[in-house]
PDB file of C-alpha atoms in Angstrom:
ATOM      1  CA  MET T 119     -76.166 -28.898-129.386  1.00 79.00           C
ATOM      2  CA  ALA T 120     -72.812 -29.072-130.578  1.00 83.00           C
ATOM      3  CA  GLU T 121     -73.660 -33.035-131.509  1.00 88.00           C
ATOM      4  CA  ALA T 122     -76.244 -32.023-133.615  1.00 91.00           C
ATOM      5  CA  LEU T 123     -74.377 -29.218-135.580  1.00 89.00           C
ATOM      6  CA  GLY T 124     -71.476 -32.008-135.608  1.00 93.00           C
ATOM      7  CA  ILE T 125     -68.819 -29.975-134.023  1.00 94.00           C
ATOM      8  CA  SER T 126     -67.155 -30.808-130.549  1.00 96.00           C
ATOM      9  CA  PRO T 127     -68.460 -29.385-127.384  1.00 95.00           C
ATOM     10  CA  ALA T 128     -65.397 -27.320-126.869  1.00 96.00           C
ATOM     11  CA  THR T 129     -65.794 -25.974-130.193  1.00 96.00           C
ATOM     12  CA  GLY T 130     -69.405 -24.985-129.632  1.00 94.00           C
ATOM     13  CA  HIS T 131     -68.945 -23.174-126.313  1.00 96.00           C
ATOM     14  CA  ARG T 132     -65.944 -21.169-127.865  1.00 97.00           C
ATOM     15  CA  GLU T 133     -68.448 -20.133-130.700  1.00 96.00           C
ATOM     16  CA  LEU T 134     -71.067 -19.076-128.368  1.00 96.00           C
ATOM     17  CA  LYS T 135     -68.258 -17.416-126.398  1.00 98.00           C
ATOM     18  CA  LEU T 136     -67.248 -15.361-129.664  1.00 98.00           C
ATOM     19  CA  ALA T 137     -70.913 -14.797-130.461  1.00 98.00           C
ATOM     20  CA  LYS T 138     -71.689 -13.519-127.425  1.00 98.00           C
ATOM     21  CA  ALA T 139     -69.073 -11.306-127.135  1.00 98.00           C
ATOM     22  CA  TRP T 140     -70.026  -9.858-130.253  1.00 98.00           C
ATOM     23  CA  LEU T 141     -73.651  -8.925-129.686  1.00 97.00           C
ATOM     24  CA  LYS T 142     -72.196  -7.167-126.549  1.00 97.00           C
ATOM     25  CA  HIS T 143     -70.387  -4.949-128.659  1.00 96.00           C
ATOM     26  CA  GLU T 144     -72.809  -4.640-131.611  1.00 93.00           C
ATOM     27  CA  LEU T 145     -75.624  -3.219-128.624  1.00 93.00           C
ATOM     28  CA  LYS T 146     -73.214  -0.896-127.329  1.00 92.00           C
ATOM     29  CA  LYS T 147     -73.069   0.723-130.648  1.00 85.00           C
ATOM     30  CA  PRO T 148     -75.165   3.915-131.086  1.00 83.00           C
ATOM     31  CA  ALA T 149     -78.468   3.160-133.031  1.00 76.00           C
ATOM     32  CA  THR T 150     -77.726   5.721-135.303  1.00 74.00           C
ATOM     33  CA  SER T 151     -74.670   3.176-136.900  1.00 58.00           C
ATOM     34  CA  ARG T 152     -76.907   0.253-137.156  1.00 57.00           C
ATOM     35  CA  PRO T 153     -78.977  -0.018-140.712  1.00 63.00           C
TER      36      PRO T 153
END
């Protein structure tokens, strides 16, 4: 997938880890704080 995006595999892995951490954080918020 990283090649299709024109980025290195290491960058792709780093971005995926960041996205997973962000999503986990967002899902822990109370439902009332979501738009």
